[in-house]
Amino acid sequence: MSDLERPIAARIDGKAISEQVRQELAEKVTDFKKLHPTFAPKLVAIQVGERSDSSVYIRQKSKACKEIGVEFEHVQLPEDIQQSSFDAHLDRINNDPAAHGILVQLPVPEHLNTKHIVHSIRPEKDVDGFHAENIGHLSKRATEPFFYSCTPLGCIELLKRYNIPVAGKNAVVVGRSDIVGAPVAMMLTKLDATVTVCHSKTSDIEAKVREADILVVAIGKLEFVKADWIKQGAVVIDVGMNAKDDPTKKSGYRWVGDVEARAKERAAYITPVPGGVGPMTVAMLLSNVVTSAVRHFEASASVTIVPNPLTLQDPVPSDIDIASAQKPKLITQLANELNLAHAEFEPYGKYTAKVTLDVLDRLKGSSNGHYVVVTGISPTPLGEGKSTVTIGLTQALYANLKRPAFACVRQPSQGPTFGIKGGAAGGGYSQVTPMTSMNLHLTGDIHAITAANNLVAAAVDARVFHESTQTDTQLFNRLCPTKKGTRRFADVMLRRLNRLGITKADPAELTTKEISRFVRLDIDKDKIMWRRVIDTNDRFLREITIGEAATERGMARKTGFDISVASEIMAVLALTTSLSDMRERLGRMVVALSKQGEPITCDDIGITGALTVLMKDAINPTLMQTLEGSPVFVHAGPFANIAHGNSSIVADRIALKLVGVPAGEPVTAENAGYVVTEAGFGADIGFEKFVNIKCRASGLVPDAAVIVATVRALKMHGGGPDVVPGKPLADAYTQENLGLLEKGFANLRRHIENVGKVGVRAIVAINAFSTDTPAELELVRRLAREAGAYDAVPTQLWAKGGAGATELADAVSRCCSEARQSNDFHVLYDHNLPIKDKIEAIAKQFYRAGSVSFSDEAQLKIEQFTRSGWDKMPVCMAKTQYSFSADPALKGAPEGFDLPIRDIRASLGAGFVYPLCGAMQTLPGLPTRPCFYDIDVDTESGEVLGLF
């Protein structure tokens, strides 16, 4: 055949295909954004130095991204950047959920480690496809990489677009680089070609090339493959790009490939140079970015549900034996199921992690999931299983209904853990795990509160001491010492100056009178309100005398300890909404009054910044899991009888976003998950404070309330014998007694009515015991429905875990769906009402008191608080949990009684005033036989024994 008769190869037009791919990507991005308005694909390119060729490539990629609707961020780093600094920049981008693709423009300066850099990019963001993990998956038939390398992917895309068959063909790849040759060979193998790889050490390359049906050349040598090597009718993909001298060109050179141009006379298809493979590289990069963004969006649109199956036993083993037998998921796995970015959680061991508030920023546009609060009736001293129901309900929603579900509970105090009540991880087959971690130190939040609280106490007493022994000048010189010839105020001092109305920022400008006002807090020792705390039930620290040492002669005063969870700092942690909000709240805390009756705050003491540092990690909720693998936030732990008794606002907010619906997505009853939070003790205490304090501060609205009741407690309220921990239950509680039960139902009826008063639907969860009869359970169920409960459901969560609460979970699901259509939630009172009016609103509407009496001290405090402008805050009642009244012996549903207010205190940091009703202890004592008798450790295995 003459040269004129020989057919010319069809041109594989990479430029045209590239433009087609880009158009398709632009349409895909546009269409996806219409369905999901928050979809925002983003590529981050890192460039070190200012090489002109690298800058050209960066501009090309930026332009290409803009054309298809992909955000492009160019991170320009200096030429002399050190490896550690580069790694820090890369780590930030790796952990930025908004960055879907990362590329490092190569080459980088020689002092940087290219291999280390390439392999430091997270594989799921390695849109260049260079990471060893992505390359490695190419060699396995059963797995796929996150991304294929762009140039090899472009080669394969060209074959597909031109409908060139690959399966069963002989493919020869000339060149074995990690960037093109090796990956394209593996990709062709995956497409069922028979592949031969040739390289510089291959003998008789010409013979092997002559056998190729498909030839890919990426060897980087000008016209290395000769035209007469090409098999007639072969397909040639020329990846090379080489400059060849050409005096006819203005530049003095022209671009040629690794294959002689005359090869088109033998091939059936061939890629031109330029205009062949080159344009496809950027197109495939864009395709990888969009693929990554879609993958990330779809993965983060919902929680991955991976239940951890239970193996139930009968009889039910001890709590700690159950917990020890059930191996939890690794916390990293749980975090991945929740779509947490790596920078959004910090593991504390294998099964626990802190989750940062950054999640709220990332998901700020998402709709919340359903919000369910678990409360209870007035309990017996044994407790009615409210924590168990909270955990079991979450397990049922998650493992049985297969819905995203999150529990939010308080961190247990070690006082009850080693005292009489035991831990608070739930019980039986409805527990938070590992329960030993939860009930002991966990991530140290309570220890941080203890340290912060006692630092305040030490600072107050030290300030009194120093002011008593120094002149104004001495105090000023020590508070604002001269350093290198200058004085300056600490930032916190400027806050005190501002409160005093002194606007000067230079210490040298203060007058003698201003110096005196600044340095003299003039604390009245008898009006110091701040007490020390300890997380142990130690009755002998309730009242103590301090300052007895000879070095503090004349400074002795009476004070005392509270339990750590009663500290105002605990309330601040539970009610704060951000780190800056926490700092402001800590600064507002009033620790004493001056001799002139002026409040002294932590800002005045100068300790606010230090407190914030001590608490900066504690503000992040602790992520754990239930026995069945559903996520749990354990955060904050204020008691409900002497504090507001709810877990933290930030934990609830993060959980609601994680199980919620992405921004722009339609919110339906089916696609929103559930957050189950717990309010301490009965609905008259924990739920009332949940509504009037927590929801008022958070702005969150509950969709349903679950009231936990037991036959045992209702019989007690009907007049049954006293229930005493450590003593066997009387026959009335273990034998059927419908009359006693119906009489005691009055207590549950009152709680159902109270929940309804604030516009929340109430579901009664009857925590069934083995001694409860079917007739008793049915009676409670019927009476609860007649009293206005949305539903009443017997549960067996302790014995069966989530499987024992599926009916309850169904009721909660139905209730939440209806609440989304019609929610009448409202707080009980206007916080602007006078203090007395707010107290009476709670006492008369929730407790059904006939009157409220105020001691002289309480009356004086109310007048003082009103003068100070502290009367516009909600009220946190400190009252016994065992009765609607202040008398724990007054059971059932009493009404018309007098509620005595013996004292009232202000927690300006927390943002409430708290009246003390009757005799309330803020530091419990140990019983005759504390729990610690049964707690030990197996010295062989290290396992904790006897904890519950």
Tab-separated table of N, CA and C in Angstrom, residues 18-134:
chain	number	residue	atom	x	y	z
A	18	SER	N	-12.153	17.079	26.846
A	18	SER	CA	-11.964	17.837	28.081
A	18	SER	C	-13.055	18.891	28.254
A	19	GLU	N	-13.354	19.602	27.171
A	19	GLU	CA	-14.404	20.628	27.243
A	19	GLU	C	-15.769	19.986	27.512
A	20	GLN	N	-15.980	18.830	26.931
A	20	GLN	CA	-17.234	18.108	27.158
A	20	GLN	C	-17.346	17.683	28.626
A	21	VAL	N	-16.259	17.162	29.178
A	21	VAL	CA	-16.243	16.740	30.589
A	21	VAL	C	-16.507	17.934	31.503
A	22	ARG	N	-15.856	19.055	31.207
A	22	ARG	CA	-16.046	20.244	32.055
A	22	ARG	C	-17.490	20.729	32.012
A	23	GLN	N	-18.094	20.685	30.839
A	23	GLN	CA	-19.490	21.104	30.722
A	23	GLN	C	-20.394	20.190	31.536
A	24	GLU	N	-20.122	18.894	31.457
A	24	GLU	CA	-20.917	17.935	32.231
A	24	GLU	C	-20.747	18.164	33.727
A	25	LEU	N	-19.514	18.477	34.150
A	25	LEU	CA	-19.269	18.735	35.570
A	25	LEU	C	-19.986	19.994	36.026
A	26	ALA	N	-19.953	21.033	35.192
A	26	ALA	CA	-20.645	22.276	35.539
A	26	ALA	C	-22.137	22.028	35.719
A	27	GLU	N	-22.719	21.234	34.828
A	27	GLU	CA	-24.143	20.913	34.944
A	27	GLU	C	-24.423	20.068	36.184
A	28	LYS	N	-23.493	19.137	36.474
A	28	LYS	CA	-23.670	18.294	37.658
A	28	LYS	C	-23.644	19.127	38.934
A	29	VAL	N	-22.682	20.054	39.016
A	29	VAL	CA	-22.583	20.921	40.196
A	29	VAL	C	-23.833	21.781	40.325
A	30	THR	N	-24.283	22.347	39.206
A	30	THR	CA	-25.480	23.201	39.227
A	30	THR	C	-26.713	22.410	39.663
A	31	ASP	N	-26.895	21.237	39.073
A	31	ASP	CA	-28.064	20.412	39.414
A	31	ASP	C	-28.025	19.964	40.867
A	32	PHE	N	-26.827	19.607	41.353
A	32	PHE	CA	-26.709	19.145	42.742
A	32	PHE	C	-26.997	20.284	43.714
A	33	LYS	N	-26.553	21.484	43.343
A	33	LYS	CA	-26.816	22.643	44.204
A	33	LYS	C	-28.303	22.978	44.257
A	34	LYS	N	-29.013	22.747	43.168
A	34	LYS	CA	-30.455	23.000	43.176
A	34	LYS	C	-31.150	22.091	44.180
A	35	LEU	N	-30.706	20.836	44.241
A	35	LEU	CA	-31.288	19.888	45.191
A	35	LEU	C	-30.768	20.115	46.601
A	36	HIS	N	-29.495	20.548	46.700
A	36	HIS	CA	-28.839	20.713	48.000
A	36	HIS	C	-28.136	22.065	48.012
A	37	PRO	N	-28.820	23.099	48.425
A	37	PRO	CA	-28.278	24.467	48.316
A	37	PRO	C	-26.953	24.694	49.031
A	38	THR	N	-26.631	23.910	50.032
A	38	THR	CA	-25.383	24.138	50.764
A	38	THR	C	-24.194	23.406	50.143
A	39	PHE	N	-24.424	22.671	49.082
A	39	PHE	CA	-23.340	21.952	48.419
A	39	PHE	C	-22.342	22.951	47.860
A	40	ALA	N	-21.071	22.833	48.268
A	40	ALA	CA	-20.051	23.804	47.850
A	40	ALA	C	-18.713	23.099	47.679
A	41	PRO	N	-18.479	22.467	46.521
A	41	PRO	CA	-17.202	21.779	46.303
A	41	PRO	C	-16.034	22.753	46.342
A	42	LYS	N	-14.918	22.285	46.894
A	42	LYS	CA	-13.775	23.192	47.082
A	42	LYS	C	-12.463	22.448	46.879
A	43	LEU	N	-11.566	23.069	46.113
A	43	LEU	CA	-10.219	22.569	45.905
A	43	LEU	C	-9.233	23.546	46.542
A	44	VAL	N	-8.280	23.013	47.310
A	44	VAL	CA	-7.225	23.840	47.898
A	44	VAL	C	-5.896	23.436	47.260
A	45	ALA	N	-5.214	24.414	46.684
A	45	ALA	CA	-3.911	24.172	46.060
A	45	ALA	C	-2.836	24.864	46.878
A	46	ILE	N	-1.811	24.097	47.240
A	46	ILE	CA	-0.702	24.641	48.023
A	46	ILE	C	0.497	24.832	47.109
A	47	GLN	N	1.034	26.039	47.106
A	47	GLN	CA	2.218	26.355	46.300
A	47	GLN	C	3.309	26.879	47.221
A	48	VAL	N	4.493	26.311	47.119
A	48	VAL	CA	5.642	26.781	47.896
A	48	VAL	C	6.554	27.562	46.965
A	49	GLY	N	6.811	28.803	47.298
A	49	GLY	CA	7.642	29.637	46.447
A	49	GLY	C	6.846	30.268	45.317
A	50	GLU	N	7.580	30.856	44.354
A	50	GLU	CA	6.916	31.598	43.280
A	50	GLU	C	7.458	31.211	41.912
A	51	ARG	N	7.712	29.925	41.716
A	51	ARG	CA	8.146	29.468	40.390
A	51	ARG	C	7.118	29.889	39.352
A	52	SER	N	7.598	30.444	38.262
A	52	SER	CA	6.680	30.971	37.254
A	52	SER	C	5.830	29.871	36.630
A	53	ASP	N	6.455	28.691	36.347
A	53	ASP	CA	5.676	27.619	35.725
A	53	ASP	C	4.603	27.101	36.688
A	54	SER	N	4.945	27.013	37.997
A	54	SER	CA	3.950	26.575	38.982
A	54	SER	C	2.808	27.574	39.083
A	55	SER	N	3.156	28.850	39.021
A	55	SER	CA	2.113	29.879	39.101
A	55	SER	C	1.173	29.809	37.914
A	56	VAL	N	1.712	29.483	36.747
A	56	VAL	CA	0.868	29.326	35.550
A	56	VAL	C	-0.120	28.181	35.755
A	57	TYR	N	0.401	27.046	36.250
A	57	TYR	CA	-0.467	25.891	36.473
A	57	TYR	C	-1.556	26.213	37.506
A	58	ILE	N	-1.174	26.941	38.548
A	58	ILE	CA	-2.149	27.306	39.584
A	58	ILE	C	-3.253	28.169	38.981
A	59	ARG	N	-2.874	29.143	38.147
A	59	ARG	CA	-3.881	30.020	37.529
A	59	ARG	C	-4.808	29.219	36.617
A	60	GLN	N	-4.249	28.243	35.900
A	60	GLN	CA	-5.080	27.413	35.019
A	60	GLN	C	-6.116	26.629	35.833
A	61	LYS	N	-5.681	26.065	36.933
A	61	LYS	CA	-6.590	25.278	37.754
A	61	LYS	C	-7.642	26.151	38.427
A	62	SER	N	-7.229	27.338	38.832
A	62	SER	CA	-8.177	28.277	39.434
A	62	SER	C	-9.264	28.661	38.430
A	63	LYS	N	-8.853	28.951	37.230
A	63	LYS	CA	-9.815	29.321	36.175
A	63	LYS	C	-10.753	28.160	35.863
A	64	ALA	N	-10.183	26.959	35.785
A	64	ALA	CA	-11.005	25.792	35.471
A	64	ALA	C	-12.031	25.533	36.569
A	65	CYS	N	-11.623	25.690	37.811
A	65	CYS	CA	-12.558	25.495	38.929
A	65	CYS	C	-13.697	26.507	38.862
A	66	LYS	N	-13.359	27.733	38.613
A	66	LYS	CA	-14.372	28.781	38.553
A	66	LYS	C	-15.401	28.501	37.460
A	67	GLU	N	-14.937	27.979	36.336
A	67	GLU	CA	-15.827	27.720	35.199
A	67	GLU	C	-16.896	26.671	35.514
A	68	ILE	N	-16.582	25.731	36.416
A	68	ILE	CA	-17.571	24.678	36.692
A	68	ILE	C	-18.263	24.843	38.051
A	69	GLY	N	-17.955	25.936	38.774
A	69	GLY	CA	-18.644	26.184	40.041
A	69	GLY	C	-17.975	25.570	41.245
A	70	VAL	N	-16.660	25.326	41.165
A	70	VAL	CA	-15.894	24.795	42.292
A	70	VAL	C	-15.089	25.929	42.910
A	71	GLU	N	-15.184	26.063	44.230
A	71	GLU	CA	-14.398	27.081	44.924
A	71	GLU	C	-12.927	26.684	44.901
A	72	PHE	N	-12.043	27.664	44.694
A	72	PHE	CA	-10.612	27.403	44.623
A	72	PHE	C	-9.898	28.270	45.647
A	73	GLU	N	-9.097	27.630	46.481
A	73	GLU	CA	-8.285	28.375	47.457
A	73	GLU	C	-6.822	28.135	47.158
A	74	HIS	N	-6.094	29.223	46.978
A	74	HIS	CA	-4.666	29.145	46.695
A	74	HIS	C	-3.910	29.492	47.973
A	75	VAL	N	-3.176	28.517	48.509
A	75	VAL	CA	-2.370	28.741	49.708
A	75	VAL	C	-0.924	28.927	49.263
A	76	GLN	N	-0.448	30.161	49.316
A	76	GLN	CA	0.910	30.489	48.872
A	76	GLN	C	1.823	30.514	50.089
A	77	LEU	N	2.827	29.661	50.102
A	77	LEU	CA	3.755	29.568	51.224
A	77	LEU	C	5.148	30.030	50.787
A	78	PRO	N	5.930	30.581	51.708
A	78	PRO	CA	7.252	31.105	51.330
A	78	PRO	C	8.217	30.004	50.919
A	79	GLU	N	9.173	30.361	50.092
A	79	GLU	CA	10.155	29.418	49.561
A	79	GLU	C	10.941	28.723	50.670
A	80	ASP	N	11.208	29.459	51.762
A	80	ASP	CA	12.069	28.928	52.822
A	80	ASP	C	11.279	28.295	53.969
A	81	ILE	N	10.017	28.004	53.753
A	81	ILE	CA	9.214	27.413	54.826
A	81	ILE	C	9.827	26.088	55.271
A	82	GLN	N	9.818	25.862	56.578
A	82	GLN	CA	10.358	24.617	57.108
A	82	GLN	C	9.303	23.516	57.069
A	83	GLN	N	9.789	22.268	57.107
A	83	GLN	CA	8.884	21.125	56.976
A	83	GLN	C	7.790	21.135	58.044
A	84	SER	N	8.148	21.454	59.280
A	84	SER	CA	7.155	21.437	60.359
A	84	SER	C	6.061	22.467	60.129
A	85	SER	N	6.451	23.632	59.621
A	85	SER	CA	5.448	24.672	59.349
A	85	SER	C	4.564	24.275	58.175
A	86	PHE	N	5.185	23.687	57.149
A	86	PHE	CA	4.384	23.195	56.019
A	86	PHE	C	3.385	22.159	56.500
A	87	ASP	N	3.858	21.227	57.335
A	87	ASP	CA	2.975	20.171	57.840
A	87	ASP	C	1.800	20.754	58.612
A	88	ALA	N	2.043	21.831	59.345
A	88	ALA	CA	0.960	22.457	60.119
A	88	ALA	C	-0.107	23.033	59.192
A	89	HIS	N	0.331	23.660	58.096
A	89	HIS	CA	-0.630	24.188	57.114
A	89	HIS	C	-1.424	23.043	56.484
A	90	LEU	N	-0.719	21.993	56.122
A	90	LEU	CA	-1.393	20.862	55.479
A	90	LEU	C	-2.361	20.190	56.446
A	91	ASP	N	-1.971	20.099	57.707
A	91	ASP	CA	-2.846	19.480	58.709
A	91	ASP	C	-4.141	20.268	58.850
A	92	ARG	N	-4.018	21.584	58.818
A	92	ARG	CA	-5.224	22.423	58.916
A	92	ARG	C	-6.181	22.143	57.763
A	93	ILE	N	-5.637	22.037	56.560
A	93	ILE	CA	-6.486	21.807	55.394
A	93	ILE	C	-7.039	20.380	55.397
A	94	ASN	N	-6.195	19.435	55.797
A	94	ASN	CA	-6.663	18.050	55.925
A	94	ASN	C	-7.899	17.963	56.813
A	95	ASN	N	-7.924	18.777	57.873
A	95	ASN	CA	-8.988	18.708	58.864
A	95	ASN	C	-10.090	19.737	58.640
A	96	ASP	N	-10.046	20.397	57.502
A	96	ASP	CA	-11.103	21.363	57.168
A	96	ASP	C	-12.194	20.646	56.377
A	97	PRO	N	-13.375	20.458	56.971
A	97	PRO	CA	-14.439	19.733	56.258
A	97	PRO	C	-14.876	20.416	54.973
A	98	ALA	N	-14.605	21.711	54.843
A	98	ALA	CA	-15.020	22.427	53.633
A	98	ALA	C	-14.082	22.172	52.465
A	99	ALA	N	-12.901	21.624	52.721
A	99	ALA	CA	-11.940	21.337	51.650
A	99	ALA	C	-12.127	19.901	51.190
A	100	HIS	N	-12.550	19.730	49.943
A	100	HIS	CA	-12.832	18.387	49.430
A	100	HIS	C	-11.673	17.808	48.638
A	101	GLY	N	-10.794	18.656	48.180
A	101	GLY	CA	-9.634	18.202	47.436
A	101	GLY	C	-8.417	19.025	47.794
A	102	ILE	N	-7.271	18.367	47.871
A	102	ILE	CA	-6.006	19.057	48.168
A	102	ILE	C	-4.984	18.621	47.131
A	103	LEU	N	-4.267	19.599	46.593
A	103	LEU	CA	-3.122	19.263	45.751
A	103	LEU	C	-1.955	20.153	46.147
A	104	VAL	N	-0.785	19.593	46.106
A	104	VAL	CA	0.445	20.347	46.335
A	104	VAL	C	1.130	20.492	44.989
A	105	GLN	N	1.321	21.729	44.561
A	105	GLN	CA	1.932	21.969	43.262
A	105	GLN	C	3.401	21.572	43.316
A	106	LEU	N	3.764	20.573	42.537
A	106	LEU	CA	5.140	20.092	42.482
A	106	LEU	C	5.870	20.731	41.310
A	107	PRO	N	7.187	20.873	41.416
A	107	PRO	CA	8.041	20.449	42.525
A	107	PRO	C	8.027	21.448	43.682
A	108	VAL	N	8.420	20.964	44.850
A	108	VAL	CA	8.628	21.828	46.005
A	108	VAL	C	10.123	21.995	46.190
A	109	PRO	N	10.575	22.983	46.944
A	109	PRO	CA	12.019	23.168	47.166
A	109	PRO	C	12.676	21.904	47.726
A	110	GLU	N	13.969	21.750	47.445
A	110	GLU	CA	14.666	20.514	47.772
A	110	GLU	C	14.714	20.234	49.266
A	111	HIS	N	14.649	21.273	50.104
A	111	HIS	CA	14.754	21.028	51.552
A	111	HIS	C	13.465	20.429	52.120
A	112	LEU	N	12.404	20.381	51.316
A	112	LEU	CA	11.159	19.748	51.750
A	112	LEU	C	11.100	18.317	51.222
A	113	ASN	N	10.479	17.441	51.985
A	113	ASN	CA	10.399	16.022	51.645
A	113	ASN	C	9.137	15.765	50.824
A	114	THR	N	9.306	15.619	49.513
A	114	THR	CA	8.160	15.457	48.614
A	114	THR	C	7.359	14.206	48.956
A	115	LYS	N	8.041	13.104	49.178
A	115	LYS	CA	7.345	11.852	49.489
A	115	LYS	C	6.509	12.002	50.757
A	116	HIS	N	7.104	12.611	51.766
A	116	HIS	CA	6.372	12.826	53.030
A	116	HIS	C	5.147	13.700	52.800
A	117	ILE	N	5.293	14.731	51.988
A	117	ILE	CA	4.183	15.645	51.728
A	117	ILE	C	3.047	14.927	51.012
A	118	VAL	N	3.391	14.206	49.961
A	118	VAL	CA	2.365	13.505	49.181
A	118	VAL	C	1.585	12.524	50.053
A	119	HIS	N	2.295	11.839	50.934
A	119	HIS	CA	1.644	10.825	51.763
A	119	HIS	C	1.027	11.412	53.032
A	120	SER	N	1.194	12.710	53.240
A	120	SER	CA	0.548	13.371	54.382
A	120	SER	C	-0.831	13.900	54.027
A	121	ILE	N	-1.130	14.000	52.738
A	121	ILE	CA	-2.484	14.395	52.324
A	121	ILE	C	-3.429	13.239	52.638
A	122	ARG	N	-4.539	13.533	53.250
A	122	ARG	CA	-5.492	12.474	53.572
A	122	ARG	C	-5.946	11.805	52.270
A	123	PRO	N	-5.964	10.474	52.218
A	123	PRO	CA	-6.305	9.768	50.969
A	123	PRO	C	-7.654	10.200	50.405
A	124	GLU	N	-8.619	10.501	51.263
A	124	GLU	CA	-9.938	10.886	50.777
A	124	GLU	C	-9.981	12.310	50.215
A	125	LYS	N	-8.851	13.050	50.332
A	125	LYS	CA	-8.767	14.386	49.739
A	125	LYS	C	-7.665	14.472	48.690
A	126	ASP	N	-7.010	13.362	48.435
A	126	ASP	CA	-5.871	13.295	47.510
A	126	ASP	C	-6.370	13.241	46.066
A	127	VAL	N	-6.874	14.369	45.568
A	127	VAL	CA	-7.490	14.382	44.240
A	127	VAL	C	-6.481	14.208	43.114
A	128	ASP	N	-5.180	14.335	43.410
A	128	ASP	CA	-4.160	13.994	42.418
A	128	ASP	C	-4.009	12.486	42.291
A	129	GLY	N	-4.452	11.744	43.315
A	129	GLY	CA	-4.360	10.287	43.287
A	129	GLY	C	-2.951	9.767	43.493
A	130	PHE	N	-2.096	10.525	44.193
A	130	PHE	CA	-0.703	10.133	44.359
A	130	PHE	C	-0.446	9.372	45.657
A	131	HIS	N	-1.358	9.427	46.612
A	131	HIS	CA	-1.123	8.799	47.915
A	131	HIS	C	-0.949	7.290	47.754
A	132	ALA	N	-0.068	6.726	48.575
A	132	ALA	CA	0.222	5.290	48.477
A	132	ALA	C	-1.039	4.450	48.681
A	133	GLU	N	-1.956	4.918	49.532
A	133	GLU	CA	-3.180	4.154	49.756
A	133	GLU	C	-4.035	4.115	48.498
A	134	ASN	N	-4.134	5.233	47.799
A	134	ASN	CA	-4.906	5.255	46.553
A	134	ASN	C	-4.231	4.415	45.466
